[in-house]
Short mmCIF file of C-alpha atoms in Angstrom, two decimals:
data_model
loop_
_atom_site.label_atom_id
_atom_site.label_comp_id
_atom_site.label_asym_id
_atom_site.label_seq_id
_atom_site.Cartn_x
_atom_site.Cartn_y
_atom_site.Cartn_z
CA ASP O 404 0.13 0.24 -0.12
CA VAL O 405 1.23 3.77 -0.77
CA LYS O 406 2.21 5.20 2.01
CA VAL O 407 2.57 9.13 2.71
CA THR O 408 3.53 10.66 6.46
CA GLN O 409 3.35 13.98 7.55
CA SER O 410 6.16 15.14 9.95
CA SER O 411 3.82 16.65 12.73
CA ARG O 412 -0.39 15.51 13.36
CA TYR O 413 -0.50 19.15 14.92
CA LEU O 414 2.00 22.06 15.42
CA VAL O 415 1.20 25.09 16.63
CA LYS O 416 4.05 28.38 16.26
CA ARG O 417 3.79 31.98 16.70
CA THR O 418 3.71 34.86 14.46
CA GLY O 419 6.69 35.46 11.66
CA GLU O 420 8.37 32.14 12.68
CA LYS O 421 9.60 30.21 9.96
CA VAL O 422 7.99 27.22 9.11
CA PHE O 423 8.76 23.63 8.06
CA LEU O 424 5.89 20.86 7.11
CA GLU O 425 7.51 17.28 6.00
CA CYS O 426 6.35 15.05 3.40
CA VAL O 427 7.07 11.69 2.53
CA GLN O 428 6.19 8.81 0.04
CA ASP O 429 7.39 5.41 -0.07
CA MET O 430 5.97 4.66 -3.86
CA ASP O 431 8.11 6.08 -6.03
CA HIS O 432 5.57 8.60 -7.31
CA GLU O 433 6.45 11.51 -9.16
CA ASN O 434 3.84 13.84 -8.09
CA MET O 435 3.21 15.57 -4.72
CA PHE O 436 1.09 18.34 -3.78
CA TRP O 437 0.39 20.40 -0.87
CA TYR O 438 -3.28 21.73 -0.37
CA ARG O 439 -4.70 23.41 2.71
CA GLN O 440 -7.83 22.56 3.76
CA ASP O 441 -10.08 25.31 5.61
CA PRO O 442 -13.85 24.74 6.31
CA GLY O 443 -16.42 26.56 3.83
CA LEU O 444 -13.54 27.45 2.01
CA GLY O 445 -12.95 22.89 0.79
CA LEU O 446 -9.20 21.67 -0.44
CA ARG O 447 -7.40 24.73 -2.36
CA LEU O 448 -3.67 23.33 -3.77
CA ILE O 449 -1.25 25.97 -2.50
CA TYR O 450 2.04 24.04 -4.57
CA PHE O 451 2.76 20.83 -6.80
CA SER O 452 5.40 19.16 -8.17
CA TYR O 453 5.43 16.91 -10.91
CA ASP O 454 9.37 16.27 -10.79
CA VAL O 455 12.65 16.24 -8.43
CA LYS O 456 13.46 20.11 -8.56
CA MET O 457 10.18 20.84 -10.45
CA LYS O 458 7.23 23.12 -9.01
CA GLU O 459 4.56 25.07 -9.84
CA LYS O 460 1.97 27.59 -8.77
CA GLY O 461 -1.33 26.30 -7.33
CA ASP O 462 -3.95 28.03 -6.58
CA ILE O 463 -3.05 30.05 -3.33
CA PRO O 464 0.82 30.33 -3.50
CA GLU O 465 1.01 33.78 -1.65
CA GLY O 466 3.06 33.34 1.97
CA TYR O 467 4.54 29.53 1.00
CA SER O 468 7.09 28.63 -0.81
CA VAL O 469 8.42 24.35 -1.28
CA SER O 470 10.84 22.46 -1.91
CA ARG O 471 11.66 18.84 -3.55
CA GLU O 472 15.11 17.62 -3.64
CA LYS O 473 14.54 13.77 -3.52
CA LYS O 474 11.64 12.52 -5.37
CA GLU O 475 10.27 10.85 -2.07
CA ARG O 476 10.10 13.93 -0.43
CA PHE O 477 8.12 17.56 -1.02
CA SER O 478 8.36 20.26 2.33
CA LEU O 479 6.20 23.28 2.06
CA ILE O 480 7.99 26.39 3.66
CA LEU O 481 5.86 29.25 5.06
CA GLU O 482 8.88 32.11 5.42
CA SER O 483 6.77 34.43 8.03
CA ALA O 484 3.61 32.37 9.26
CA SER O 485 0.50 34.47 9.93
CA THR O 486 -3.00 33.75 11.75
CA ASN O 487 -4.36 33.41 8.55
CA GLN O 488 -2.10 29.93 7.77
CA THR O 489 -3.25 28.46 10.55
CA SER O 490 -5.71 25.56 9.12
CA MET O 491 -4.97 21.79 8.22
CA TYR O 492 -2.67 20.94 5.83
CA LEU O 493 -2.65 18.15 3.25
CA CYS O 494 0.37 16.24 1.04
CA ALA O 495 -0.73 13.77 -1.57
CA SER O 496 1.26 12.03 -3.87
CA SER O 497 0.15 10.18 -7.97
CA LEU O 498 1.81 8.32 -9.83
CA SER O 499 2.05 9.94 -13.52
CA GLN O 500 -0.14 12.22 -15.19
CA GLY O 501 -3.13 10.62 -15.91
CA PHE O 502 -5.65 9.66 -14.24
CA ASP O 503 -4.45 8.78 -11.09
CA GLU O 504 -5.71 8.49 -7.74
CA GLN O 505 -3.97 11.31 -5.23
CA TYR O 506 -2.73 9.19 -1.79
CA PHE O 507 -2.94 12.07 1.01
CA GLY O 508 -1.65 11.35 4.78
CA PRO O 509 -3.27 12.36 7.27
CA GLY O 510 -2.86 15.98 7.30
CA THR O 511 -1.32 18.40 9.73
CA ARG O 512 -3.13 20.54 11.88
CA LEU O 513 -1.21 23.57 12.03
CA THR O 514 -1.52 26.99 14.18
CA VAL O 515 -0.33 30.03 14.19
CA THR O 516 -0.92 32.58 17.66
CA THR N 711 -14.61 30.70 -8.93
CA GLN N 712 -15.50 27.58 -7.54
CA LEU N 713 -15.76 25.55 -10.39
CA LEU N 714 -16.87 22.26 -8.55
CA GLU N 715 -20.48 22.51 -6.29
CA GLN N 716 -21.75 19.79 -4.26
CA SER N 717 -25.18 19.63 -2.35
CA PRO N 718 -25.97 19.42 -0.05
CA GLN N 719 -23.73 20.65 1.83
CA PHE N 720 -24.84 18.93 5.44
CA LEU N 721 -26.77 15.30 5.47
CA SER N 722 -27.99 14.22 8.60
CA ILE N 723 -30.27 10.60 7.98
CA GLN N 724 -30.30 7.82 9.75
CA GLU N 725 -29.18 4.08 8.92
CA GLY N 726 -30.96 2.38 6.61
CA GLU N 727 -32.05 5.34 4.74
CA ASN N 728 -31.15 5.77 0.97
CA LEU N 729 -29.36 9.04 -0.19
CA THR N 730 -27.89 10.88 -3.08
CA VAL N 731 -25.49 13.65 -3.60
CA TYR N 732 -24.32 15.57 -6.59
CA CYS N 733 -21.49 17.01 -8.13
CA ASN N 734 -22.15 20.36 -11.11
CA SER N 735 -19.99 22.29 -12.79
CA SER N 736 -20.26 24.78 -16.28
CA SER N 737 -16.87 23.29 -17.22
CA VAL N 738 -16.00 19.27 -18.49
CA PHE N 739 -13.61 17.14 -16.88
CA SER N 740 -11.68 14.39 -17.98
CA SER N 741 -12.20 12.87 -15.25
CA LEU N 742 -14.29 12.63 -12.23
CA GLN N 743 -13.16 11.44 -8.88
CA TRP N 744 -15.13 10.90 -5.09
CA TYR N 745 -13.01 11.10 -2.19
CA ARG N 746 -14.20 10.21 1.38
CA GLN N 747 -12.38 11.74 4.39
CA GLU N 748 -12.88 10.65 8.01
CA PRO N 749 -12.08 12.93 11.08
CA GLY N 750 -8.27 13.42 11.62
CA GLU N 751 -7.91 11.47 8.34
CA GLY N 752 -6.73 12.20 5.35
CA PRO N 753 -9.45 11.70 1.74
CA VAL N 754 -9.33 8.58 0.18
CA LEU N 755 -10.15 7.47 -3.41
CA LEU N 756 -13.65 6.03 -3.74
CA VAL N 757 -13.69 5.57 -7.54
CA THR N 758 -12.83 7.35 -10.95
CA VAL N 759 -15.40 8.00 -13.64
CA VAL N 760 -14.07 8.97 -17.28
CA THR N 761 -16.48 8.48 -19.82
CA GLY N 762 -19.98 10.90 -20.07
CA GLY N 763 -22.27 8.83 -18.80
CA GLU N 764 -20.34 5.76 -16.71
CA VAL N 765 -22.30 4.26 -14.16
CA LYS N 766 -19.89 2.66 -11.45
CA LYS N 767 -20.94 0.73 -8.24
CA LEU N 768 -18.86 0.37 -4.98
CA LYS N 769 -21.13 -2.03 -2.85
CA ARG N 770 -23.71 0.24 -1.42
CA LEU N 771 -22.63 2.65 -3.24
CA THR N 772 -23.48 3.94 -7.26
CA PHE N 773 -21.97 6.72 -9.05
CA GLN N 774 -22.29 8.36 -12.09
CA PHE N 775 -20.67 10.72 -13.93
CA GLY N 776 -23.19 13.13 -16.57
CA ASP N 777 -23.72 12.74 -20.11
CA ALA N 778 -21.54 15.92 -20.99
CA ARG N 779 -18.92 15.04 -17.88
CA LYS N 780 -19.89 18.48 -15.99
CA ASP N 781 -21.41 17.08 -13.26
CA SER N 782 -21.45 13.32 -10.90
CA SER N 783 -23.97 11.98 -8.87
CA LEU N 784 -23.00 9.29 -5.31
CA HIS N 785 -25.74 7.18 -4.14
CA ILE N 786 -25.74 5.09 -1.07
CA THR N 787 -28.49 2.79 -0.55
CA ALA N 788 -28.82 1.61 3.15
CA ALA N 789 -26.73 3.96 4.50
CA GLN N 790 -24.67 2.82 7.51
CA PRO N 791 -22.95 4.74 10.77
CA GLY N 792 -19.73 3.39 9.15
CA ASP N 793 -20.66 5.77 6.18
CA THR N 794 -20.36 8.80 8.14
CA GLY N 795 -17.72 11.11 6.55
CA LEU N 796 -16.77 14.05 4.17
CA TYR N 797 -17.11 13.22 0.43
CA LEU N 798 -15.59 15.36 -1.42
CA CYS N 799 -15.74 15.21 -5.34
CA ALA N 800 -12.81 16.21 -7.70
CA GLY N 801 -12.72 17.01 -11.46
CA ALA N 802 -9.16 16.71 -13.66
CA ARG N 803 -9.18 19.21 -16.30
CA GLY N 804 -7.74 18.25 -19.62
CA GLY N 805 -4.22 18.44 -20.59
CA SER N 806 -3.51 18.51 -16.86
CA ASN N 807 -4.85 15.31 -14.90
CA TYR N 808 -2.47 15.19 -12.48
CA LYS N 809 -4.38 18.85 -11.14
CA LEU N 810 -7.22 18.10 -9.53
CA THR N 811 -9.99 21.29 -8.74
CA PHE N 812 -12.11 19.82 -5.89
CA GLY N 813 -15.73 20.27 -4.52
CA LYS N 814 -16.13 21.76 -0.86
CA GLY N 815 -17.77 18.75 -0.08
CA THR N 816 -20.83 16.86 1.77
CA LEU N 817 -20.44 16.34 5.26
CA LEU N 818 -23.17 13.30 5.67
CA THR N 819 -23.60 12.04 9.38
CA VAL N 820 -25.61 8.45 9.86
CA ASN N 821 -26.71 8.03 12.99
CA PRO N 822 -27.52 4.63 14.31
#
């Protein structure tokens, strides 16, 4: 079975801190994604990567950056955390282009105070 | 702009009842996926529909893709408490099948 793991289930940070969210998948998937999920807004794509060192902006990239140095690992970086970045962050991966399902991690609930 | 509209947003029913949730768009999608998300977990894929008019069954769940590939429905027969969760539809646009657009979801509660 595909396993997508995220470094933390819960995280509390202060405004202005630099925050790293880590995601690792173990099935050699080409594509990796970062979403945030907020009540009433659904899942919104922040960034995705279709290959090592390749990335594309999603629908809401402002305030975020990403890094993919190895195929299995995709990191989301909040350069200077703000309270409006309090959210559930979900990482996902998929095999390649096509109608491939996305496999999600359990999520990181980030609170910025 | 919300490309995928799901309805209803909330649904609370008794065990044994039938229900249908809808996923509608003005855009054409090359494929549409349905996910279920349980509290504290990430979404898990239930089904992918690709062909207009396609119907897929997964035990008590029936999924249909509209003929014009703009809408989809999920019908659950004899709902059980284990069906409780957030049901999400997600569409892939032609040319970027690996990038999905998600609806806001239908939160289903099945009471024993």
